[in-house]
Amino acid sequence: MKYAAIFAALFVLVFWVGCCTPAPFVKPPDE
């Protein structure tokens, strides 16, 4: 069941990136 682990890891990675990445990209930081 290697593929299951890979799929789970990819899903978590995509979810994390999708959750954390758009903020700085969509909304430029006002520093």
mmCIF file of C-alpha atoms in Angstrom, residues 1-18 20-26 28-31:
data_model
loop_
_atom_site.group_PDB
_atom_site.id
_atom_site.type_symbol
_atom_site.label_atom_id
_atom_site.label_comp_id
_atom_site.label_asym_id
_atom_site.label_seq_id
_atom_site.Cartn_x
_atom_site.Cartn_y
_atom_site.Cartn_z
ATOM 1 C CA MET A 1 0.000 0.000 0.000
ATOM 2 C CA LYS A 2 2.779 2.447 -0.907
ATOM 3 C CA TYR A 3 0.444 4.452 -3.117
ATOM 4 C CA ALA A 4 -1.949 5.084 -0.254
ATOM 5 C CA ALA A 5 0.815 6.663 1.828
ATOM 6 C CA ILE A 6 2.039 8.723 -1.139
ATOM 7 C CA PHE A 7 -1.505 9.874 -1.898
ATOM 8 C CA ALA A 8 -2.093 10.835 1.723
ATOM 9 C CA ALA A 9 1.198 12.741 1.879
ATOM 10 C CA LEU A 10 0.415 14.556 -1.383
ATOM 11 C CA PHE A 11 -3.085 15.428 -0.162
ATOM 12 C CA VAL A 12 -1.759 16.864 3.101
ATOM 13 C CA LEU A 13 0.984 18.744 1.259
ATOM 14 C CA VAL A 14 -1.430 20.241 -1.276
ATOM 15 C CA PHE A 15 -3.880 21.121 1.493
ATOM 16 C CA TRP A 16 -1.144 22.798 3.577
ATOM 17 C CA VAL A 17 0.263 24.711 0.610
ATOM 18 C CA GLY A 18 -3.252 25.712 -0.489
ATOM 19 C CA CYS A 20 -0.717 28.778 3.700
ATOM 20 C CA THR A 21 0.485 29.961 0.301
ATOM 21 C CA PRO A 22 -2.380 32.062 -1.185
ATOM 22 C CA ALA A 23 -2.286 34.594 1.659
ATOM 23 C CA PRO A 24 1.054 36.219 0.732
ATOM 24 C CA PHE A 25 0.441 35.750 -2.995
ATOM 25 C CA VAL A 26 -3.130 37.022 -3.139
ATOM 26 C CA PRO A 28 0.878 41.309 -0.698
ATOM 27 C CA PRO A 29 2.249 42.017 2.794
ATOM 28 C CA ASP A 30 2.201 45.654 3.862
ATOM 29 C CA GLU A 31 5.527 45.955 5.621
#
